[in-house]
Every structure is written in C-alpha cells, then in structure tokens.
Amino acid sequence: MPAFRQVGEKQLPNPVLYMAWSPKRDLIALANTAGELLLHRLANFQRVWSLAPNENTGKEITSLAWRPDGKILAFSVGDTKQVVLCDAEKAEILHLFPVDYPVSCMHWMEVQSESRCVLFHDSEDESNRFLPKLPALPKSEEKSDEVTSLLGEVRLNILVVGGPSGFVELYAYGLYKIATLKGIAGTCRSLCLASDLKSLSVVTEVKSPEDNAEIHYVQLDTGLLSSCLPELTRMARKFTHISTLIQYLRLSLTCMCEAWEDILMQMDLRLTKFVQEKNTSTQVQDEFLELLLWGHGLKMLGQSIESSYSSIQKLVISHLQSGSEALLYHLSEVKGMALWKQKFQPLGLDPSAIEDAITAVGSFTLKASELLQVIDKSMKNFKAFFRWLYVAMLRMSEDHVPPELNKMTQKDLAFVADFLSEHFSNEELFDRKGKYFNVERVGQYLKDEDEDLVSPPNMEGNHWVTFVQQSTHLKESPLLFPTYPQKSLHFVKRMMEGTIDICLQKPAEVIGSSVKQAVCLSLYSVLLMTFFSCRWNDKNAAMNYVVFCMPEISPFKIYILRTATDPNRCLSNVPIFIKSGDRSYSCLDARLYDDETLTVVLQCQEKDENKFRLLAQLPLSSALRCEEEFTWDPTLRYQIPVRELTWGNQSRDLENMKAQFVAVNGIRKVACVNNGILPIHHASITSTKRSLERN
C-alpha cells in the first residue's frame, strides 16, 4: 500500500496565500489574493462558504487562526488593521476589533485545565441564573450576543497576535485584551504561547544596520499568567462579558438612531424648510397649522411618529435597560474581585477605576430612563395634538366628526394650548445655530454631539430633584449617580465607554509590563528573504519547538530549536540533517503532523533532476531523544552536532507541481499542498501504518 493517497485536486481562480486546517473537523480555511476567505470540506474539496471582502472588514488578509474547538475562525486584515472573528458554521462576522499595527501572525491556544481553575470556571456561569437573556439585535451585522453565548463551557483560550515594531497582544477568548507586550524588536513572524502559560515564544525578523534581515528567537517569561491562572480565568470571562455588553449597547443605540432618522428626521427637515421659505409676518402657529390642515398625510404623519416613538421605546426598555443592568451586575462582581487584593491585585484590578465605571453605567441608565419619560410624554403630546388638529380640520371642511373623536374635555383643550405654546413659540422655534426645528424632543438625545440639549427636561416640580438639591449630604453624595441633564444619551454613552476602557486597559498594561525576556537568540540572516519557521508546543513534555532552515548557509539541514515552556529549565537543541541515498534535498516548508512526526515539502538539488518536489513524513522520535548538550552560537553553526534522518517509504513525488508550502492536520490525517503563486492543489497524506489501522 502506498504511503500517501491523493484524494483530490482543485484548481482555484485566485492564488492562495494562507491555509489553516480546523483542529476538530475536516475543514480547511483558505485566504486568497482577492481578499476572499474560503472554507472547504475534505470530501471532494467541497466549498462550504465564502466571505467576500468588504469596506467594514478589508481586503488584505494577512493571517489565519482557528479557535481550538474549531467553532470560530479568526483572520487579520492588513489594510484596515483589524482582527475579525467569524462563525465557522454560517460565515457570519461575530466580532471584530482594531489593532495598532497590521497583524502578520496569530496563534490561538487553549490553556490546559487544572483542578483549581475548574472551581473558578464552575462558579462563573452563575450570572445566567440572575440575568435574563438579552434580546437579539435587529439588523445587526455583528453578533456580539452570540459571541457571549459561545463562551459557554469553553476553557480559557488566548489569541496571540503579532506584527511590526514588536507589536504583540494577547486576547482572552479572542475578545478581551489581557496583555500588551513591549520591548520586542523587529517584526513578528511566528508566535507560540505555551499551554501552561509559562512562556511565549516569538520568531522575529530584525533589520540590521546594513538593511539585512536577521531572524531572532525570543522566549518571554509569562509566569504571572501561569501563577494566577484561576484568577486570570475568572477576570477574563468577566471582562469578556463586559466588552461584548458594551458592543451590544452601542449597536442597540445605532438601531434607535435608525428608527428615529427614518421618519422623524424627514418631519424635522420638512417643517424647518417650510418655515424658513415662508418668511411671512404671520405667526409660526398659523403657518404650521396651514401646512398640516391643507397639506396631505396628516393622519399618516401622526401614525408614523407614534410608530417610530414606539420602536425607540421598545429598544430602550428591552435592549438598553437590560444591557445596562447586566453591565452593572458584571462590574459589581469585578469590583468584589478587585477588593480581594491578595488574589487579583497582581493582575492590575483597580477598585477605584471599577467604581468609576459603575458610576458611569449608572449615569447611562438614568439617562436612558430620562429618554423613556421624554418619549412617553412626547407620544401623549403628539397624539392629543394631532387628534385635536384632525377634528378641527374636519369641522372646517364641514365633514362628519366621529363621536369618539369629538369628546374633548376642557382639560384636553388646555393641554393642547400649552403644547402649542411650549413647542411653537417664536423664541423656541430654532436652536442657537438655527438648524433644529424644536417640535421633536427625542432626536436630540440620539445626536452624537458634545453640545448641550436644545430642550433639556424641565425639572421644576420634580420632588426628588428638589429634595436632593436642598440636602447638603445627598447633593454631593457618591452614592447617587450623576444625571447630566444637559447632555444627550450619546454623550453619556461615550463617557461611559471611556471610563470602562480605562478600567479594562489597566490589567493589560500591568500584565504586559510583568512579561520579561528570558531568551534571545540570533538564528540566521536572510539574504534572499526566503525563509520559513514552524513552531509548536508539546503539552505533555512542556516544551516548545521551532523548526527553521538556513538556505544560504546550510541548505540541506533542518534545525529544531527546543526550549522548555518554563524559562528556568534548560534543554539541548537538536539540528537534523536530511539526506536520502545519493540525493540531497532542501526544505521549502515544514509543519508538525503530530508530536513525533514532521511533514516537509522538499526540493531536490541535483541538476539532472529538474529540482522536483517531494512530500515526506520525518519521524522525530530519535532526534528528540538526543541528549547531547551544546550552546547555540550563530557564528559556530558548522560545529553543531548533526543527526541524519530518512523517511523510507513515507514520501510521495509531487509530479508536475511546484509545491511551495503545506498545511497539515494529524487528527484527520490529511494535508493540503499549495503551489505558492499558482492555484492550489489538495492531497491527503497518511502513513502506511495508520492507513492500515484506519482501513
């Protein structure tokens, strides 16, 4: 039986730049030069879905990473400097966040479970017992509420992103930034966070003074993450909930603005234009009455206003208030955690900053309640006003007035008179800039401006406000949330977001400053800019491996740099010499197939062989057991001890194919080989022994 069996070959219209197999399912993600993200299934290389580039995400995909459970795919976009999380089932964008630099590499790992961490994990989901499920957002492209539900019973996992200028950030669950690292030189080319959180391995490209590229290996000590794993898990889940709730409130407010703009904005512009163009000596009340009496659509206008107000009111009650209550709950729990200084102070939780965030959320909740009161009053005002106006129009045209509309008490008439006087007096017609028609009071709360409200709520006669102002103790009491009566809901929302951002950023700064460089090795110089590096983390042995080649110096060698995940533990390094028979091969790409097998794409260097390509499986068990000690010195590369490996029958000639790089999945026993600048080809790889076992 042959060692490898090709199960398919597929020509694609655009060259593929990046490939990544799902860690759990027979799915492979492809990113091409057109900015498309494609998901294919192993069976017949069937396309599951495709995600076309757009203005919101961008067009230049720079890296891919799967969440360890295979449910979410992350991809970075260079032109918009964003990281996007996509649902693997439906090609829906679940969440996206901006970064300071274009991301060049990503790594998503799952933390190994520990008994002490499980206790914190089990107690986390108590929030589901106290908080109702948030209603779905209408017309929303981003499903932040679904991201929260996808947290579920998932273990702590961390998405590591890297880019130029030593840019490295860590995101818990791919959502909440828990660390921003500094002090790394060069552009990150490869990342690997140990599953025990004791270290982070980074391969960087550093420009020398002569403008040559040097490849460095850097190991960072992340001991704080490891020693505070239970606390980190609890804090990360809480702050992830908080981050998604902020986005939920932001999208809810956007929906409210859309509901207002669709109808009420048209009414405002129409009335303003009418009065400005009229420019007569008559009173505003008369002009407006003329427009509504002899214009068309009086009844429709009243129904539209009532419908729009009702939609905004429902969004405030079901979305803003529910989201604010959930936000207050989680922030209050975080404050309790911060007060446990022995456990959570090392992670940077600041009780005073969290208290400021709670106060800001309380102010936002009060402003939302104030908007509800304005909506309720406006609905009653407009309904009574249009009812009176409609009856007056019918009487003037000598039409029949329905009995149910003809019953207006003296109190109703007085209310209409006050309404006209309040909203349509010449002094109150325009705002200070003359741009706003003062008939509609809800829209000013939804304007994203720093200016004060045109028509702030009248607090005269409010017994609670009077009581607080007359009390010297309550007036400045920190127990009462400030109300900001002159500001819009958007302004208070932005103030709340800024305060919570300060609260969320503090742990990322503290944890990032705790990360120290433990190892820094100069591996080799790249003259032709043709290099690769492959890294993986052996969870059982608690070791990191980096595989690389030095084509200009030692084209026939693969080097494996082995370091312990614990920076204080020393291990020997293992270089491997690849040679088979009388032929010598250079390595174009290498990927870990399993803990003891390396899949490589080789190119024959013999001139008469036309440099054909070969796909092979290299057993690493003997090389990894090497105990020969030596010190890595870039100037003494030729004195490094060498171990020769052969692949036997575990290879396959890639006929008529200029293979350039490969993606593998040892669990599914498959690999995908890419032509590089040419369209992609697909092949399945299994060792002979495993093929027999499976068959």
XYZ file of C-alpha atoms in Angstrom:
695
model
C 0.000 0.000 0.000
C 1.428 3.440 -0.889
C 2.360 5.736 1.935
C 0.196 8.568 0.643
C -3.035 8.623 -1.260
C -4.178 11.689 -3.181
C -7.886 12.236 -2.610
C -8.404 15.309 -4.717
C -7.000 18.161 -6.741
C -8.645 21.536 -7.134
C -7.884 24.499 -9.350
C -8.952 27.819 -7.841
C -9.317 31.108 -9.738
C -7.097 33.132 -7.366
C -3.754 32.230 -5.806
C -3.950 31.138 -2.165
C -1.817 32.955 0.397
C -2.704 31.196 3.664
C -4.150 27.812 4.650
C -5.280 26.509 8.032
C -6.936 23.190 8.909
C -9.662 23.145 11.539
C -8.336 21.481 14.694
C -11.523 19.457 15.195
C -13.232 18.952 11.827
C -12.373 18.129 8.213
C -12.466 21.784 7.182
C -9.713 23.930 5.745
C -9.737 27.730 5.564
C -8.095 29.461 2.607
C -7.271 33.133 2.104
C -6.509 34.267 -1.431
C -5.059 37.319 -3.126
C -8.542 38.709 -3.876
C -9.217 39.140 -0.157
C -11.694 36.259 -0.022
C -11.933 33.844 2.893
C -12.964 30.359 1.753
C -13.937 27.309 3.768
C -13.705 23.892 2.098
C -14.572 20.397 3.267
C -12.243 17.463 2.821
C -14.804 15.390 0.914
C -14.322 16.301 -2.768
C -12.883 19.606 -1.620
C -16.438 20.943 -1.457
C -16.827 24.634 -0.687
C -18.818 25.232 2.493
C -18.950 29.027 2.267
C -17.024 32.070 1.148
C -16.713 35.507 2.715
C -16.073 38.278 0.219
C -14.053 41.367 1.193
C -15.989 44.496 2.117
C -15.419 48.000 3.439
C -16.033 47.030 7.054
C -13.518 44.180 7.214
C -10.977 44.979 4.491
C -9.396 43.267 1.513
C -5.886 42.207 2.561
C -5.957 39.064 4.736
C -2.587 38.580 6.438
C -3.042 35.534 8.715
C -5.484 32.851 9.904
C -6.075 31.121 13.239
C -8.723 28.658 14.452
C -10.111 28.657 17.938
C -9.043 25.336 19.497
C -12.604 23.958 19.461
C -12.963 24.740 15.741
C -16.123 26.854 16.144
C -14.604 30.257 15.387
C -12.090 31.271 12.725
C -10.017 34.423 13.194
C -8.411 36.299 10.340
C -6.441 39.522 10.340
C -6.814 42.267 7.740
C -3.830 44.453 6.941
C -5.386 47.383 5.098
C -7.927 48.126 7.859
C -5.757 46.937 10.792
C -8.449 44.675 12.226
C -8.873 41.172 13.571
C -12.174 39.541 12.629
C -13.862 36.578 14.323
C -16.071 34.536 12.020
C -18.576 31.778 12.797
C -17.379 28.575 11.126
C -20.956 27.394 10.609
C -22.568 30.351 8.830
C -19.810 32.679 7.614
C -21.161 35.399 9.913
C -18.907 38.031 11.445
C -19.280 37.632 15.193
C -16.873 40.275 16.372
C -14.050 42.470 15.142
C -11.601 44.738 16.909
C -8.980 47.239 15.704
C -5.248 46.884 16.341
C -2.463 49.443 16.196
C -0.440 47.648 13.506
C -1.195 45.244 10.654
C -1.107 41.725 12.080
C 1.489 39.443 10.475
C 0.905 36.272 12.516
C -1.560 34.798 15.018
C -1.743 31.824 17.346
C -4.838 30.639 19.234
C -4.230 28.197 22.078
C -6.250 26.573 24.829
C -4.987 26.556 28.395
C -4.550 23.159 29.981
C -7.240 22.507 32.590
C -6.254 22.418 36.234
C -8.360 21.386 39.188
C -8.030 24.729 40.918
C -9.074 26.535 37.736
C -12.164 24.364 37.316
C -13.579 25.673 40.601
C -13.493 29.223 39.286
C -14.912 28.100 35.963
C -17.883 26.346 37.554
C -18.841 29.381 39.617
C -18.641 31.772 36.674
C -21.887 30.851 34.968
C -23.994 31.832 37.998
C -24.778 35.037 36.108
C -27.146 33.032 33.916
C -29.280 32.370 36.983
C -29.751 36.062 37.765
C -29.727 37.827 34.411
C -32.317 37.357 31.666
C -31.164 36.510 28.179
C -30.600 39.625 26.119
C -32.939 40.006 23.126
C -31.410 39.700 19.680
C -30.329 42.861 17.917
C -32.336 43.764 14.807
C -30.489 44.408 11.537
C -27.100 43.830 13.118
C -24.125 42.576 11.127
C -22.106 41.813 14.235
C -23.424 39.101 16.552
C -21.769 40.114 19.824
C -24.602 38.499 21.771
C -23.827 35.208 20.022
C -20.159 35.553 20.922
C -21.126 35.746 24.582
C -23.195 32.591 24.278
C -20.316 30.845 22.502
C -18.204 31.258 25.651
C -20.385 28.546 27.191
C -18.323 25.817 28.802
C -15.216 26.608 26.767
C -11.929 26.557 28.662
C -9.782 29.648 28.808
C -8.219 30.187 25.396
C -5.967 33.017 24.309
C -5.492 34.548 20.869
C -1.989 35.970 20.382
C -1.468 38.497 17.588
C 1.833 39.927 16.409
C 3.017 42.473 13.885
C 5.721 45.039 13.071
C 7.665 47.110 15.608
C 7.464 44.319 18.178
C 3.676 44.537 18.349
C 2.284 41.596 20.403
C -1.083 41.445 22.183
C -2.974 38.668 23.979
C -6.780 38.372 23.853
C -8.708 36.075 26.196
C -11.329 34.127 24.233
C -10.298 36.242 21.244
C -12.342 39.135 22.666
C -10.749 40.809 25.696
C -7.178 42.133 25.633
C -5.344 40.830 28.676
C -1.793 41.913 27.799
C 0.107 44.325 25.596
C 3.772 43.348 25.358
C 6.646 45.754 24.865
C 10.379 45.520 24.310
C 10.331 43.077 21.377
C 12.499 44.090 18.441
C 11.552 43.584 14.804
C 8.511 42.186 13.025
C 6.840 39.091 14.452
C 6.854 36.177 12.016
C 5.672 33.354 14.266
C 4.137 33.016 17.737
C 3.517 30.187 20.167
C 2.061 30.584 23.655
C 2.696 27.586 25.889
C -0.440 25.790 27.046
C 0.721 26.129 30.665
C 1.091 29.922 30.148
C 4.661 29.904 31.429
C 6.250 31.351 28.303
C 5.620 32.872 24.896
C 7.930 32.013 22.000
C 8.325 34.585 19.230
C 10.274 34.410 15.966
C 11.072 37.911 14.749
C 12.685 39.491 11.722
C 15.043 42.309 12.668
C 16.640 44.690 10.208
C 20.395 45.081 10.696
C 22.217 48.413 10.192
C 23.202 47.132 6.725
C 19.474 46.638 5.973
C 19.808 42.853 6.041
C 17.150 40.771 7.760
C 18.146 38.720 10.801
C 15.888 36.054 12.275
C 15.744 36.004 16.070
C 14.151 33.614 18.515
C 12.777 35.261 21.647
C 11.302 33.492 24.660
C 9.283 35.647 27.028
C 8.592 34.732 30.643
C 4.818 34.907 31.244
C 4.947 33.456 34.731
C 2.313 35.852 36.091
C -0.316 34.342 33.781
C 0.597 30.844 34.923
C 0.745 31.592 38.655
C -2.584 33.477 38.574
C -4.395 31.118 36.208
C -7.640 30.730 38.235
C -7.876 34.475 38.848
C -6.991 35.203 35.228
C -9.722 32.845 34.011
C -12.389 34.473 36.137
C -11.281 38.009 35.288
C -11.051 37.219 31.583
C -14.564 35.796 31.430
C -15.984 38.764 33.329
C -14.243 41.336 31.164
C -15.206 39.438 28.020
C -18.853 39.709 29.092
C -18.332 43.423 29.759
C -16.683 44.019 26.373
C -19.485 42.297 24.473
C -22.150 44.130 26.503
C -20.608 47.486 25.579
C -20.764 46.493 21.944
C -24.357 45.323 22.466
C -25.341 48.728 23.873
C -23.528 50.501 21.049
C -25.406 48.520 18.405
C -28.706 48.989 20.253
C -28.218 52.744 20.199
C -27.441 52.554 16.479
C -30.756 50.774 15.906
C -32.536 53.508 17.861
C -30.919 56.206 15.731
C -32.010 54.418 12.576
C -35.590 54.204 13.843
C -35.587 57.927 14.553
C -33.868 59.013 11.356
C -36.188 57.080 9.067
C -39.283 59.134 9.911
C -38.677 61.909 12.384
C -35.719 63.374 10.549
C -37.891 63.799 7.469
C -40.505 65.599 9.549
C -37.931 67.928 11.096
C -36.413 68.870 7.750
C -39.802 69.363 6.145
C -41.096 71.662 8.867
C -37.866 73.632 9.109
C -37.696 74.185 5.363
C -41.350 75.208 5.252
C -40.978 77.896 7.928
C -37.686 79.214 6.526
C -39.056 79.536 2.982
C -42.351 81.084 4.127
C -40.701 84.173 5.626
C -44.016 85.954 6.284
C -45.228 88.187 9.057
C -47.739 85.629 10.286
C -47.225 83.665 13.481
C -45.453 80.287 13.421
C -48.555 78.659 14.860
C -50.565 79.855 11.865
C -48.016 78.706 9.304
C -47.704 75.273 10.848
C -51.470 74.962 11.108
C -51.793 75.851 7.437
C -49.244 73.187 6.458
C -50.995 70.447 8.381
C -54.579 71.445 7.590
C -54.283 71.800 3.848
C -51.288 69.512 3.308
C -51.614 65.798 2.704
C -50.908 62.959 5.066
C -51.890 64.433 8.431
C -53.161 61.131 9.729
C -50.214 59.252 8.242
C -47.766 61.670 9.827
C -49.285 61.128 13.254
C -49.189 57.343 12.852
C -45.582 57.460 11.660
C -44.494 59.491 14.660
C -46.282 57.178 17.070
C -44.817 54.086 15.381
C -41.295 55.475 15.431
C -41.523 56.516 19.069
C -42.908 53.121 19.975
C -39.967 51.368 18.268
C -37.437 53.532 20.109
C -39.254 52.975 23.393
C -39.124 49.193 22.949
C -35.402 49.322 22.176
C -34.734 51.378 25.302
C -36.701 49.004 27.541
C -35.651 45.673 26.048
C -32.087 46.461 24.971
C -30.592 49.493 26.689
C -32.011 48.850 30.140
C -31.388 45.087 30.019
C -27.838 45.597 28.759
C -27.142 48.275 31.384
C -28.403 46.040 34.190
C -26.197 43.176 33.007
C -23.240 45.561 32.761
C -23.813 46.793 36.326
C -24.004 43.195 37.550
C -20.701 42.130 35.987
C -18.879 45.325 37.009
C -20.094 44.903 40.594
C -18.703 41.368 40.636
C -15.403 42.631 39.219
C -15.296 45.221 41.995
C -15.693 42.444 44.545
C -12.827 40.592 42.888
C -10.657 43.723 42.968
C -11.251 44.117 46.692
C -9.700 40.656 47.154
C -6.281 42.242 46.774
C -4.276 39.149 47.641
C -5.654 37.328 44.613
C -6.441 39.949 41.992
C -4.221 42.959 42.678
C -1.233 41.375 40.829
C -3.409 41.303 37.677
C -3.985 45.047 37.834
C -7.588 45.229 39.038
C -8.103 48.726 40.464
C -11.170 49.108 42.763
C -11.346 52.877 42.265
C -11.307 52.594 38.450
C -14.014 49.935 38.599
C -16.096 52.140 40.920
C -15.829 54.965 38.366
C -17.039 52.543 35.674
C -20.018 51.512 37.804
C -20.905 55.187 38.335
C -20.688 55.847 34.590
C -23.002 52.908 33.822
C -25.437 54.193 36.448
C -25.485 57.609 34.772
C -26.150 55.961 31.415
C -29.046 54.006 32.934
C -30.541 57.204 34.363
C -30.201 58.953 31.019
C -31.982 56.024 29.324
C -34.793 56.326 31.884
C -34.956 60.055 31.218
C -35.321 59.319 27.495
C -38.180 56.947 28.268
C -40.007 59.709 30.121
C -39.466 62.110 27.216
C -40.744 59.508 24.748
C -43.800 58.797 26.873
C -44.634 62.474 27.228
C -43.996 63.163 23.545
C -46.236 60.306 22.465
C -49.085 61.667 24.585
C -48.487 65.220 23.394
C -48.363 64.381 19.711
C -51.312 62.021 19.936
C -53.506 64.636 21.626
C -52.279 67.406 19.337
C -52.946 65.523 16.101
C -56.306 64.354 17.408
C -57.358 67.931 18.108
C -55.939 69.097 14.768
C -57.730 66.352 12.847
C -61.062 67.248 14.488
C -60.525 70.938 13.701
C -59.799 70.095 10.073
C -62.973 68.016 9.772
C -65.086 70.822 11.264
C -63.592 73.447 8.964
C -64.310 71.285 5.936
C -67.802 70.621 7.324
C -67.198 66.859 7.347
C -68.684 64.469 9.847
C -66.700 64.177 13.082
C -66.769 60.678 14.623
C -68.262 60.710 18.125
C -65.177 59.085 19.681
C -63.025 61.995 18.409
C -65.485 64.732 19.371
C -65.201 64.101 23.104
C -62.591 66.604 24.259
C -62.716 67.994 27.758
C -61.638 71.442 28.843
C -58.532 69.832 30.296
C -57.625 68.348 26.912
C -58.009 71.738 25.248
C -55.830 73.391 27.873
C -53.208 70.683 27.291
C -53.208 71.340 23.537
C -52.877 75.064 24.118
C -49.906 74.530 26.413
C -48.388 72.164 23.872
C -48.612 74.783 21.118
C -47.218 77.466 23.360
C -44.329 75.281 24.516
C -43.252 73.925 21.137
C -44.148 76.563 18.581
C -43.390 79.938 20.104
C -41.108 82.171 18.054
C -38.485 82.234 20.790
C -38.264 78.454 20.972
C -38.507 77.735 17.266
C -34.813 77.237 16.470
C -31.765 76.281 18.457
C -28.801 78.596 18.881
C -27.441 77.752 15.428
C -30.814 77.930 13.707
C -30.564 74.360 12.457
C -33.008 72.478 14.590
C -36.789 72.694 14.494
C -37.909 72.424 18.079
C -41.019 70.328 17.608
C -39.369 66.986 18.308
C -37.645 66.307 21.636
C -36.417 62.690 21.255
C -33.927 63.159 18.413
C -31.694 65.482 20.429
C -30.926 62.591 22.792
C -29.716 60.452 19.871
C -27.427 63.052 18.284
C -23.762 62.150 18.652
C -22.637 65.660 19.590
C -20.883 67.291 22.515
C -23.257 70.242 22.651
C -25.950 70.583 25.274
C -29.524 69.539 24.623
C -31.618 72.102 22.785
C -34.600 71.385 25.020
C -33.411 69.829 28.282
C -36.042 68.295 30.538
C -37.848 70.658 32.854
C -37.016 69.598 36.412
C -39.200 72.168 38.104
C -41.740 70.467 40.307
C -39.732 67.232 40.492
C -39.901 66.377 44.183
C -36.850 64.104 44.194
C -34.635 66.684 42.464
C -35.809 69.370 44.851
C -35.169 67.118 47.847
C -31.610 66.249 46.710
C -30.703 69.881 45.975
C -31.914 71.007 49.377
C -29.986 68.261 51.200
C -26.363 69.148 51.907
C -25.465 65.473 52.447
C -27.166 63.990 49.380
C -26.195 66.758 46.987
C -22.553 65.631 46.821
C -23.067 62.040 47.896
C -21.045 59.406 45.947
C -23.960 57.012 46.460
C -26.060 58.875 43.888
C -25.290 58.587 40.187
C -24.811 61.940 38.398
C -27.571 62.675 35.883
C -26.071 65.158 33.339
C -29.461 66.708 32.452
C -27.953 68.951 29.751
C -26.270 66.133 27.788
C -27.515 63.655 25.188
C -27.690 59.887 25.570
C -24.866 59.521 23.037
C -22.637 61.832 25.069
C -23.231 59.877 28.284
C -22.660 56.618 26.391
C -19.280 57.814 25.102
C -18.323 58.958 28.576
C -19.278 55.526 29.932
C -17.227 53.754 27.256
C -14.176 55.874 28.021
C -14.410 55.153 31.741
C -14.839 51.406 31.195
C -11.958 51.376 28.696
C -9.671 52.759 31.408
C -10.911 50.013 33.705
C -10.306 47.314 31.076
C -6.916 48.573 29.918
C -5.285 48.633 33.338
C -4.879 44.815 33.642
C -3.477 44.620 30.091
C -0.832 47.202 30.997
C 0.065 45.545 34.316
C 0.239 42.016 32.876
C 2.180 43.259 29.833
C 4.771 45.008 31.997
C 5.272 41.792 34.009
C 6.374 39.850 30.913
C 10.173 39.744 30.695
C 12.544 38.467 28.057
C 14.162 35.178 29.128
C 15.945 34.061 25.938
C 17.016 35.925 22.802
C 18.945 34.027 20.095
C 20.053 35.251 16.693
C 19.267 32.286 14.454
C 20.462 33.344 10.989
C 20.498 36.102 8.412
C 18.143 36.109 5.449
C 19.744 37.353 2.254
C 17.079 36.425 -0.265
C 14.081 36.825 2.040
C 13.088 33.183 1.553
C 12.675 31.669 4.981
C 10.125 29.752 6.991
C 9.674 28.850 10.598
C 7.317 26.360 12.175
C 6.617 26.252 15.914
C 4.608 24.014 18.170
C 4.037 23.348 21.816
C 4.327 19.814 23.220
C 1.801 19.933 26.075
C 2.782 16.590 27.575
C 6.515 17.291 27.681
C 6.068 21.037 28.426
C 8.403 22.034 25.604
C 8.358 24.439 22.658
C 9.880 23.601 19.286
C 10.874 25.900 16.437
C 11.757 24.402 13.048
C 13.653 26.520 10.528
C 16.141 26.365 7.661
C 19.143 28.436 6.667
C 19.105 28.020 2.867
C 22.040 30.351 2.197
C 24.283 28.623 4.772
C 23.105 25.023 5.201
C 20.509 24.231 2.517
C 20.362 20.515 3.375
C 19.687 20.903 7.087
C 16.589 21.439 9.165
C 17.183 22.928 12.583
C 14.954 22.233 15.545
C 15.356 24.625 18.432
C 13.904 23.093 21.578
C 13.173 25.089 24.728
C 11.206 24.281 27.849
C 7.994 26.191 28.435
C 9.465 27.050 31.826
C 12.278 29.545 31.077
C 14.206 28.292 34.111
C 14.508 24.784 32.672
C 17.412 24.057 30.282
C 17.266 21.635 27.332
C 19.532 20.636 24.482
C 18.952 21.849 20.932
C 18.512 19.390 18.083
C 19.595 20.086 14.476
C 18.597 17.484 11.862
C 20.399 16.683 8.625
C 18.116 15.491 5.816
C 19.647 13.151 3.267
C 18.337 10.114 1.380
C 20.574 7.915 -0.724
C 22.714 9.917 -3.110
C 20.326 12.833 -3.342
C 20.334 15.991 -1.271
C 17.181 17.961 -0.575
C 16.445 21.437 0.648
C 13.340 22.081 2.712
C 10.744 24.510 1.379
C 8.227 24.170 4.195
C 7.641 22.050 7.297
C 4.651 21.518 9.572
C 4.141 19.342 12.616
C 1.947 16.339 11.779
C 1.847 15.024 15.352
C 4.134 15.185 18.389
C 6.725 12.910 16.763
C 6.262 13.439 13.012
C 7.186 16.343 10.774
C 5.615 16.847 7.334
C 8.012 18.531 4.898
C 7.983 19.804 1.323
C 11.409 19.050 -0.168
C 13.122 20.130 -3.338
C 15.837 18.041 -4.922
C 19.042 19.998 -5.527
C 20.525 17.668 -8.166
C 20.828 19.465 -11.508
C 19.690 16.500 -13.605
C 16.568 16.039 -11.540
C 14.989 19.341 -12.653
C 14.530 20.161 -8.962
C 11.364 18.086 -8.500
C 9.333 18.387 -5.299
C 8.715 15.720 -2.686
C 6.264 15.404 0.188
C 7.614 13.387 3.103
C 6.981 12.424 6.726
C 10.004 12.590 9.022
C 9.945 10.621 12.305
C 11.407 12.837 15.017
C 11.394 10.462 17.980
C 15.080 9.557 17.748
C 16.172 13.148 17.219
C 14.041 14.483 20.048
C 15.608 11.982 22.432
C 19.019 13.474 21.743
C 20.732 14.457 24.988
C 23.951 15.834 23.532
C 24.499 19.250 25.068
C 25.743 22.255 23.158
C 25.358 26.014 23.273
C 23.703 27.752 20.335
C 26.175 30.137 18.730
C 25.264 31.681 15.355
C 28.980 32.054 14.497
C 29.663 28.317 15.050
C 26.807 26.743 13.101
C 29.057 24.184 11.386
C 30.161 22.764 14.759
C 26.603 21.830 15.754
C 26.163 18.050 16.168
C 24.027 16.580 13.371
C 21.602 13.642 13.289
C 20.657 12.176 9.933
C 17.017 11.253 9.282
C 15.435 9.216 6.480
C 11.792 8.942 5.544
C 11.856 5.471 3.974
C 8.639 4.898 2.056
C 6.845 7.766 3.798
C 7.052 10.094 0.803
C 5.341 10.971 -2.447
C 6.655 12.679 -5.549
C 4.666 15.789 -6.407
C 4.638 15.323 -10.150
C 4.065 18.368 -12.356
C 3.577 20.528 -9.308
C 5.819 23.280 -7.970
C 4.745 22.823 -4.360
C 5.719 25.674 -2.089
C 4.049 25.183 1.303
C 1.793 22.735 3.125
C -0.907 22.689 5.809
C -1.468 19.502 7.829
C -3.973 18.017 10.246
C -2.674 14.961 12.050
C -6.039 14.235 13.669
C -7.753 13.931 10.274
C -4.571 12.519 8.679
C -4.659 14.980 5.801
C -2.511 17.681 4.254
C -3.037 20.388 1.676
C -0.163 21.381 -0.617
C -0.072 24.794 -2.273
C 1.784 25.934 -5.365
C 2.511 29.305 -3.826
C 1.878 31.794 -6.619
C -0.037 29.169 -8.609
C -3.520 27.794 -7.904
C -3.798 25.350 -5.056
C -3.743 21.543 -5.179
C -5.150 19.306 -2.491
C -3.823 15.954 -1.302
C -4.341 13.546 1.573
C -1.363 12.196 3.493
C -1.266 9.225 5.855
C 1.490 6.903 6.937
C 1.233 3.343 5.753
C 0.764 2.030 9.267
C -2.065 4.427 10.065
C -3.730 3.758 6.736
C -3.869 0.086 7.563
C -5.254 0.809 11.010
C -7.956 3.077 9.665
C -8.888 0.763 6.813
